[in-house]
PDB file of C-alpha atoms in Angstrom:
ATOM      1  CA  UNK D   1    -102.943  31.270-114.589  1.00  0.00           C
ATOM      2  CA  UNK D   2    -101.846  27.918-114.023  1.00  0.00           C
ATOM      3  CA  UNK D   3    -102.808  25.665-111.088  1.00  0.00           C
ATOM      4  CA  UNK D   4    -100.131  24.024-109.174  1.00  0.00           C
ATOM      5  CA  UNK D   5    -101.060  21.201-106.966  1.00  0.00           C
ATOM      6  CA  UNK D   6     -98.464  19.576-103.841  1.00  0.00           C
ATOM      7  CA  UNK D   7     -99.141  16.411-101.943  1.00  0.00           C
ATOM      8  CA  UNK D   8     -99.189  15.604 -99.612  1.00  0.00           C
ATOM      9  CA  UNK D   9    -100.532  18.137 -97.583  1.00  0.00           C
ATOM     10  CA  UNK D  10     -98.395  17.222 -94.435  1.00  0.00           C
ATOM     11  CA  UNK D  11     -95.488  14.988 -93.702  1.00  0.00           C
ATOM     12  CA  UNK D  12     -94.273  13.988 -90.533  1.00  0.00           C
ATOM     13  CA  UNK D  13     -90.903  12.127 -90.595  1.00  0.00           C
ATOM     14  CA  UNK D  14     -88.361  10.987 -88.189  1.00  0.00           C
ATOM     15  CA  UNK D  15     -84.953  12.416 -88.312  1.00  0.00           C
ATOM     16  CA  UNK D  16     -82.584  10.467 -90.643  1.00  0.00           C
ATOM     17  CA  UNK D  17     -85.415   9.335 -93.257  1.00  0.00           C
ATOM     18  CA  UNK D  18     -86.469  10.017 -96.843  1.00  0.00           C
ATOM     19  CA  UNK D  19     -89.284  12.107 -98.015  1.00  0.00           C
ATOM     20  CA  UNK D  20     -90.633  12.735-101.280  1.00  0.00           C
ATOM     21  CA  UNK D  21     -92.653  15.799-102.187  1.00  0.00           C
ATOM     22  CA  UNK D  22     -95.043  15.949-105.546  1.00  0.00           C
ATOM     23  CA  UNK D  23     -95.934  19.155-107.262  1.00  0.00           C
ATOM     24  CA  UNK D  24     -98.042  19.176-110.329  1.00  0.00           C
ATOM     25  CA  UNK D  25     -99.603  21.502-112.505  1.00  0.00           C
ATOM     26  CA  UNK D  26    -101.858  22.286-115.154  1.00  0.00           C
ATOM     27  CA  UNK D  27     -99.829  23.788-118.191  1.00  0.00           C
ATOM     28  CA  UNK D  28     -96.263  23.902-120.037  1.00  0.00           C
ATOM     29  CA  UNK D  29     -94.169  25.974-118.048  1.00  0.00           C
ATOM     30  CA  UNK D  30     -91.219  28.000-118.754  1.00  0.00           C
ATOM     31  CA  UNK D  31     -90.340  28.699-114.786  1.00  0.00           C
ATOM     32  CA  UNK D  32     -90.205  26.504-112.164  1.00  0.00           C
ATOM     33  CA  UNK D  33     -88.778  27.028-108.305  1.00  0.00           C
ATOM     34  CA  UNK D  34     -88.469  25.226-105.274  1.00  0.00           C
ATOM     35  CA  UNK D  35     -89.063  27.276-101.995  1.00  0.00           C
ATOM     36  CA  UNK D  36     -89.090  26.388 -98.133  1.00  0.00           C
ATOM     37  CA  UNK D  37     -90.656  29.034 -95.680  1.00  0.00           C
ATOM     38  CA  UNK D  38     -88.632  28.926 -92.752  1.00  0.00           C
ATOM     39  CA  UNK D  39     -90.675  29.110 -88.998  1.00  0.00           C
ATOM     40  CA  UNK D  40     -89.483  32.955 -89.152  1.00  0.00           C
ATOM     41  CA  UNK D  41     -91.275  32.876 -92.703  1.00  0.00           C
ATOM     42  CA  UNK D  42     -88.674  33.750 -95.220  1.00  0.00           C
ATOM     43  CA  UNK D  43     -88.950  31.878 -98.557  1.00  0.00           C
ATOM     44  CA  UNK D  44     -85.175  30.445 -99.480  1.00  0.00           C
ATOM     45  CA  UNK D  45     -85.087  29.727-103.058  1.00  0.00           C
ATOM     46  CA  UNK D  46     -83.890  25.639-102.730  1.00  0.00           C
ATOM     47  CA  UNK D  47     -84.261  25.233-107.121  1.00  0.00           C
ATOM     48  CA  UNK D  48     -85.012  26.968-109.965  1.00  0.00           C
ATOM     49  CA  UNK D  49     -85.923  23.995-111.910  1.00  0.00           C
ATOM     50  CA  UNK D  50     -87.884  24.221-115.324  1.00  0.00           C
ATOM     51  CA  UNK D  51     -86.879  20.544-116.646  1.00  0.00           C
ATOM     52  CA  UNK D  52     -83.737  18.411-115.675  1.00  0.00           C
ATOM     53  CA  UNK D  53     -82.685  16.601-112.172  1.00  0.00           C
ATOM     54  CA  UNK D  54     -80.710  18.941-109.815  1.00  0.00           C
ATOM     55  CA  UNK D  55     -78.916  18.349-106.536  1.00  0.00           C
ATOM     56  CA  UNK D  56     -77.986  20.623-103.785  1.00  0.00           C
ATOM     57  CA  UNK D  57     -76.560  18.668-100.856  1.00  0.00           C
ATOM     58  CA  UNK D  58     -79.090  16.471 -99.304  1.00  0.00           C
ATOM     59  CA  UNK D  59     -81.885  18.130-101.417  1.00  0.00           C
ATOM     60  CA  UNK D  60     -82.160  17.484-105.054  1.00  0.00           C
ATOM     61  CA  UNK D  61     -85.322  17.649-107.633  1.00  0.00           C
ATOM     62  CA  UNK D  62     -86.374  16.634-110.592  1.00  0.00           C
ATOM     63  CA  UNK D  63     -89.165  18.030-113.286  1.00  0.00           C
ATOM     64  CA  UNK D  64     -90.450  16.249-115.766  1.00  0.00           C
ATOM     65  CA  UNK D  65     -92.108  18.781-117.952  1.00  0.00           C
ATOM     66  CA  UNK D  66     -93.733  16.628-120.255  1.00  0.00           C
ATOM     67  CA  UNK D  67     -96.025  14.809-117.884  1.00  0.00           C
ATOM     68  CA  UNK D  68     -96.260  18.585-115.538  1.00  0.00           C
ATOM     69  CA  UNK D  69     -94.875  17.617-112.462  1.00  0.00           C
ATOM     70  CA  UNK D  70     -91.877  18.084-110.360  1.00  0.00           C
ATOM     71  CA  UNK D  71     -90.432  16.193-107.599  1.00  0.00           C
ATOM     72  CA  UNK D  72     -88.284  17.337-104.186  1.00  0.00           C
ATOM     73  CA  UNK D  73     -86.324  14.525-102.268  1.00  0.00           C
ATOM     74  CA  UNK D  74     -85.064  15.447 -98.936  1.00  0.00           C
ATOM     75  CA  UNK D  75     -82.689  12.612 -97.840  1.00  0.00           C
ATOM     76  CA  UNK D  76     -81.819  11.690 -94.427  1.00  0.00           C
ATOM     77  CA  UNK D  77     -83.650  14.362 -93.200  1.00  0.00           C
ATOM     78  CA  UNK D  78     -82.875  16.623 -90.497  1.00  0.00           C
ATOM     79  CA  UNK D  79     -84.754  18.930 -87.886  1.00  0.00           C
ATOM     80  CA  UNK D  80     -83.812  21.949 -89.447  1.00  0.00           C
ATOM     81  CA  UNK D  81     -85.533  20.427 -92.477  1.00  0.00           C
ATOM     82  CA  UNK D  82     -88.573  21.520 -90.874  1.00  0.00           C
ATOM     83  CA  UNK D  83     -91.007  23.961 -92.378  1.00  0.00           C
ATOM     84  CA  UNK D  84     -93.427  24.534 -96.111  1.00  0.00           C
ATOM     85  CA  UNK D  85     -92.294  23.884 -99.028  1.00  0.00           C
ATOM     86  CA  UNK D  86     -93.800  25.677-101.468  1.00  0.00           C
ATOM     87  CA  UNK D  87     -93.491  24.918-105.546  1.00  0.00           C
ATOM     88  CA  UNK D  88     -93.952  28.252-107.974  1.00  0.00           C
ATOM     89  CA  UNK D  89     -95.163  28.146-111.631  1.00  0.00           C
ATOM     90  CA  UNK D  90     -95.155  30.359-114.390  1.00  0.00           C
ATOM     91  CA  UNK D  91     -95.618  30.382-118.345  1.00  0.00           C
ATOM     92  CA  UNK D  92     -96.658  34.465-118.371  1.00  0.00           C
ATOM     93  CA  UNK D  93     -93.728  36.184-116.357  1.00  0.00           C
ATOM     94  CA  UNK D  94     -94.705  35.621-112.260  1.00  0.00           C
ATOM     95  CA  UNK D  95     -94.976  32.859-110.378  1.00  0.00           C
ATOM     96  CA  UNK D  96     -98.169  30.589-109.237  1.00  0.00           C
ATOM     97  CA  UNK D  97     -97.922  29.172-105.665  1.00  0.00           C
ATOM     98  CA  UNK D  98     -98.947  25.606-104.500  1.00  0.00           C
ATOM     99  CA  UNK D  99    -100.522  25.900-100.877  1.00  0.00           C
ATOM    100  CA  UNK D 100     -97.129  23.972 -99.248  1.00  0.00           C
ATOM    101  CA  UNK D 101     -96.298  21.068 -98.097  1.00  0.00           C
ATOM    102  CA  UNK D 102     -96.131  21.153 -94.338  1.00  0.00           C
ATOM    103  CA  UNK D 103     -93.135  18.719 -93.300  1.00  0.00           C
ATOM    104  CA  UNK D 104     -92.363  17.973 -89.656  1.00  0.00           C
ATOM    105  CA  UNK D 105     -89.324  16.138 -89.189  1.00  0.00           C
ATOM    106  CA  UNK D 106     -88.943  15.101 -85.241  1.00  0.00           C
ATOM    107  CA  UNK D 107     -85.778  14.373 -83.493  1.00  0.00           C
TER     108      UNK D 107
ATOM    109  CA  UNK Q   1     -73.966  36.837-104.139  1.00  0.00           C
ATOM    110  CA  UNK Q   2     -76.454  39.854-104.810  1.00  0.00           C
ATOM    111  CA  UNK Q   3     -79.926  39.720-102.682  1.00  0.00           C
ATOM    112  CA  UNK Q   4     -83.250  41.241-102.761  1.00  0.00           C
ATOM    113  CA  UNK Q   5     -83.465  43.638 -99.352  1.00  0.00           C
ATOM    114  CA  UNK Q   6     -86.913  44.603 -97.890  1.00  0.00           C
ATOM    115  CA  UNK Q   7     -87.900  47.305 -95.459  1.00  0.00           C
ATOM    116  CA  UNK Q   8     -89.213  47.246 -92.490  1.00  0.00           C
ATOM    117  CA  UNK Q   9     -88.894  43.121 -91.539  1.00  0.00           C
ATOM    118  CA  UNK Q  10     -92.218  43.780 -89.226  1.00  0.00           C
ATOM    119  CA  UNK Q  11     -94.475  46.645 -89.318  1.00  0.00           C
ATOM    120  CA  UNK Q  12     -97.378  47.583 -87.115  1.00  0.00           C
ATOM    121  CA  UNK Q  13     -99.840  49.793 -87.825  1.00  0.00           C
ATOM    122  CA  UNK Q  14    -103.369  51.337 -87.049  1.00  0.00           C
ATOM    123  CA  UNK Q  15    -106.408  50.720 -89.402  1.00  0.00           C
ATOM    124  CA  UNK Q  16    -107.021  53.203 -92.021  1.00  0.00           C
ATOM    125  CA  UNK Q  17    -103.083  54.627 -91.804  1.00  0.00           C
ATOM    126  CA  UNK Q  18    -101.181  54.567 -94.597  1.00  0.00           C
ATOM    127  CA  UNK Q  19     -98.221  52.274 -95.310  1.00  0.00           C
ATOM    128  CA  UNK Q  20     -95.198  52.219 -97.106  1.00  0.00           C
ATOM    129  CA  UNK Q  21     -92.821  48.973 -98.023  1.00  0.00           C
ATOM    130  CA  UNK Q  22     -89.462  49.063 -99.231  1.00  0.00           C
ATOM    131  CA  UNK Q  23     -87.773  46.749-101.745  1.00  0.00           C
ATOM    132  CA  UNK Q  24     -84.425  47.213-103.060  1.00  0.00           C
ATOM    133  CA  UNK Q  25     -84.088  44.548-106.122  1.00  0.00           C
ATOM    134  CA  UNK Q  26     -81.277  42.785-107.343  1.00  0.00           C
ATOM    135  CA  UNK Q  27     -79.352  45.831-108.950  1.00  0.00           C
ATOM    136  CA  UNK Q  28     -79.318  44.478-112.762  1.00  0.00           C
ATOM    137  CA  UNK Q  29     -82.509  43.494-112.727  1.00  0.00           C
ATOM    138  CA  UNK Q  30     -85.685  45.083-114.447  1.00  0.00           C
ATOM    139  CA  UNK Q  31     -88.877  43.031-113.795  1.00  0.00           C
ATOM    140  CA  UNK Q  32     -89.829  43.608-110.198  1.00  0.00           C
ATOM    141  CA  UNK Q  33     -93.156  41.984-108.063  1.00  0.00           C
ATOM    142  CA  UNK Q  34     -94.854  42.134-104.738  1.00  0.00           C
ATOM    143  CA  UNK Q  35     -96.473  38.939-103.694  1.00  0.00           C
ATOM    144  CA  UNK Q  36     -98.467  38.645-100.107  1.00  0.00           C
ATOM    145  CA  UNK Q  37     -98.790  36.154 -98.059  1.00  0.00           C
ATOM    146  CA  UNK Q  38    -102.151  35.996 -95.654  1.00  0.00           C
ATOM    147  CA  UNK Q  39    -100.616  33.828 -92.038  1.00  0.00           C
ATOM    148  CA  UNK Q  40    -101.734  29.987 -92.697  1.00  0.00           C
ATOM    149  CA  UNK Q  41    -101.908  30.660 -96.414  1.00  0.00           C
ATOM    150  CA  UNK Q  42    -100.420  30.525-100.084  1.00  0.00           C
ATOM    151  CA  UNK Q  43     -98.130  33.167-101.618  1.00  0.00           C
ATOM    152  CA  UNK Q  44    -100.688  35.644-103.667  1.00  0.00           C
ATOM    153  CA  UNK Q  45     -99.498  37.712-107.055  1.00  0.00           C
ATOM    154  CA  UNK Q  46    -100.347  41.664-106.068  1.00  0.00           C
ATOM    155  CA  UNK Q  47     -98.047  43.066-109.316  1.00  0.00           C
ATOM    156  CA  UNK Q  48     -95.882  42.900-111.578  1.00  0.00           C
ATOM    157  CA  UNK Q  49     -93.809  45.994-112.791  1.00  0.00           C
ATOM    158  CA  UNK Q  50     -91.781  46.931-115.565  1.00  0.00           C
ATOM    159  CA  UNK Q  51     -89.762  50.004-117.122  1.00  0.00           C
ATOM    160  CA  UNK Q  52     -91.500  51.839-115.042  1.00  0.00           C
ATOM    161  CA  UNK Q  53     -94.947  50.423-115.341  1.00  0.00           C
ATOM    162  CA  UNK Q  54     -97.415  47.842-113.802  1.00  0.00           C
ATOM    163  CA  UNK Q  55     -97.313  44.995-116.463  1.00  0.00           C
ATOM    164  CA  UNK Q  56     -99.553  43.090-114.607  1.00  0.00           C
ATOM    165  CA  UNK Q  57    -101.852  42.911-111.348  1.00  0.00           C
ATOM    166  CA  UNK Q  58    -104.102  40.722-109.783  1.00  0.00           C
ATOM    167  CA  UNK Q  59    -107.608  41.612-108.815  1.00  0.00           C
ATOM    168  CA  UNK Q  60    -106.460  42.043-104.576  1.00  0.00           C
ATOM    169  CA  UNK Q  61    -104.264  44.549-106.143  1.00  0.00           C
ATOM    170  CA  UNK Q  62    -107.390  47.213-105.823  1.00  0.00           C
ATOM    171  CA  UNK Q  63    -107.122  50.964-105.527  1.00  0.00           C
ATOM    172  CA  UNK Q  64    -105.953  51.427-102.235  1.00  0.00           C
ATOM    173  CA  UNK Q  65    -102.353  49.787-103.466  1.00  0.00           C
ATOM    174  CA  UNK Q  66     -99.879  51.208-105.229  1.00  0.00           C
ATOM    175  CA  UNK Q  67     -96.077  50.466-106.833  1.00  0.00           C
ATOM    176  CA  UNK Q  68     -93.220  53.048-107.511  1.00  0.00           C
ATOM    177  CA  UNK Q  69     -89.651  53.125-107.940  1.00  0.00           C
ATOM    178  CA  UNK Q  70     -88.595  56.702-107.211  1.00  0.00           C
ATOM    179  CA  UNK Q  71     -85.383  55.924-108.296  1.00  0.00           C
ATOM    180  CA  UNK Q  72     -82.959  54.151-109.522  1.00  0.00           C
ATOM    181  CA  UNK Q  73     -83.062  51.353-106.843  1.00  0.00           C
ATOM    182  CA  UNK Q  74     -85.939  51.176-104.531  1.00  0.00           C
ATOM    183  CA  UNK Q  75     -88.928  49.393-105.501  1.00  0.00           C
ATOM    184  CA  UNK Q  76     -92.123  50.305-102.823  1.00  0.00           C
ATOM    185  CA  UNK Q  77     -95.693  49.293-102.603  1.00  0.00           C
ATOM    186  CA  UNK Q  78     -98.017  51.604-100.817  1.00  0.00           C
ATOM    187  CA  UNK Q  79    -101.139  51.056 -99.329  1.00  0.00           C
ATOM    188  CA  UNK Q  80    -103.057  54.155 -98.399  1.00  0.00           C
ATOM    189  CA  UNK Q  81    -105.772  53.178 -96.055  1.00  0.00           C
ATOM    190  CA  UNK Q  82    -105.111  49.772 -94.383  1.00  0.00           C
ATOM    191  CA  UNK Q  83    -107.780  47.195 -92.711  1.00  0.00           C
ATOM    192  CA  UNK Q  84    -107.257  44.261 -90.550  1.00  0.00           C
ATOM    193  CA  UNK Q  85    -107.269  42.145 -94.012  1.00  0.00           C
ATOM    194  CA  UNK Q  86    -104.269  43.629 -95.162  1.00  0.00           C
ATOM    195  CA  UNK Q  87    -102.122  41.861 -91.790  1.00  0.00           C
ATOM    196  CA  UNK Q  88    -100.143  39.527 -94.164  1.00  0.00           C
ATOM    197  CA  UNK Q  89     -96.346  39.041 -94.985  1.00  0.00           C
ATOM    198  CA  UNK Q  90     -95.403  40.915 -98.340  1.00  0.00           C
ATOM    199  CA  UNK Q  91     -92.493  39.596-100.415  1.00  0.00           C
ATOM    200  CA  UNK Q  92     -90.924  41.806-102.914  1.00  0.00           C
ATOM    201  CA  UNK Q  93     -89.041  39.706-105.929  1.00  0.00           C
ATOM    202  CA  UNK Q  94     -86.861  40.881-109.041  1.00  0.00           C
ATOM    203  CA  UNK Q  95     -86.102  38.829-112.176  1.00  0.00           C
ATOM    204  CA  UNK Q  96     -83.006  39.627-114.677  1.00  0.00           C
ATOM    205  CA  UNK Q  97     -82.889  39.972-118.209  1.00  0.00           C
ATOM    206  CA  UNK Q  98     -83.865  36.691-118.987  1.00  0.00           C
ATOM    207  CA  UNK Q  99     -88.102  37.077-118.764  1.00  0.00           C
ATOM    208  CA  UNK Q 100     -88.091  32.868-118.240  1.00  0.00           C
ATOM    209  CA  UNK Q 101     -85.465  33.381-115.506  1.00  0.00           C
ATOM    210  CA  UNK Q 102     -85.256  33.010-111.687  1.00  0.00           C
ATOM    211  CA  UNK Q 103     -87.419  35.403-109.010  1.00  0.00           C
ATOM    212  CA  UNK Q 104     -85.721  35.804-106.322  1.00  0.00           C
ATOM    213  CA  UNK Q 105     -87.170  37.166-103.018  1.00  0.00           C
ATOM    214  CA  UNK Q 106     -86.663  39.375-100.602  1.00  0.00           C
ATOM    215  CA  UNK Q 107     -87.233  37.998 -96.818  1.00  0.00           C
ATOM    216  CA  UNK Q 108     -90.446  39.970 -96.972  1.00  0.00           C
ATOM    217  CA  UNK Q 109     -92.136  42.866 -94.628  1.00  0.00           C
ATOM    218  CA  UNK Q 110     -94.290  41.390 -92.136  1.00  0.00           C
ATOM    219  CA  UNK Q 111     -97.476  43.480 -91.505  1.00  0.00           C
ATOM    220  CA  UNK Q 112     -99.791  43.881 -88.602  1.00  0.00           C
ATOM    221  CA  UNK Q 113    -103.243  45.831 -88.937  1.00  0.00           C
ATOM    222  CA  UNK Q 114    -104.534  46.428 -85.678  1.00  0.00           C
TER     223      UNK Q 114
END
């Protein structure tokens, strides 16, 4: 299956800033999404995001599938940002989880 | 707009009893999964299933587990004898026509092995 990869690990921010998250992985893929895990643990599907530049209010992301990677901004980020955010991969039908990105965003 | 419904949210249960989790899918769609989540970890592949078959499962997805859909709309994963590794959240997720196309997931079945 293919390896997906997020950095960084964790990200603390303060309320109002930027963040960038980095997913990459290891083959051509047909299938790309964009979750967060909310503290109760529900995945929300934020993209589904196999090449192009989306936007979805202060969230937007972009995958370059040439190079295998794929990008989430969070702008002027907000508590309720809080939480992982996972990226999914797939060339053969299901989906292959990164381990998260852990963001903290304090007030 | 059309969801993917699980059953029951949180479920506790002795080791070694049997279990039962309930999916209902998106209701035009025909390739269903179950993922897992173990707490502090990444989302696992169990199976995959399609007209009426597994299609695809990982090597967690071991004897003790099993997928049905009884009829035309539930989707459940059974696991007959549980241990303490099984505690874990467990997502079910459907995908349309389209076989590049969008999973989408249920808010998953939370459960607890004692």
């Amino acid at each position: 299956g293919i390896q997906v990869e997020q950095s960084p690990p964790d990200l603390i921010l303060q309320e109002g800033a930027n963040s960038t998250l980095r997913c990459n992985f290891s083959d051509s893929v047909n299938n790309l999404q964009w979750f967060h895990q909310n503290p109760w643990g529900q995945l929300i599907n934020l993209f589904y995001i196999p090449s192009g530049t989306k936007q979805n209010g202060r969230l937007s992301a972009t995958t370059v599938a040439t190079e295998r990677y794929s990008l989430l901004y969070i702008s002027s980020s907000q508590t309720t940002d809080s939480g992982v955010y996972f990226c999914a991969c797939s060339n053969d039908y299901k989906l292959s989880f990164g381990a998260g990105t852990t963001v903290t965003v304090r007030a | 707009e059309p969801e993917v419904t699980q059953t029951p949210s949180h479920q506790v249960t002795q080791m070694g009893q049997e279990v039962i989790l309930r999916c209902v899918p998106i209701s035009n769609h025909l390739y269903f999964y179950w993922y897992r989540q173990i707490l502090g970890q990444k989302v696992e592949f169990l199976v995959s299933f399609y007209n009426n078959e597994i299609s695809e499962k990982s090597e967690i997805f071991d004897d003790q587990f099993s997928v049905e859909r009884p009829d035309g709309s539930n989707f459940t994963l059974k696991i007959r004898s549980t241990k303490l590794e099984d505690s874990a959240m467990y997502f079910c997720a459907s995908m349309g026509t389209g076989r590049t196309g969008e999973l989408f997931f249920g808010e998953g079945s939370r459960l607890t092995v004692l």
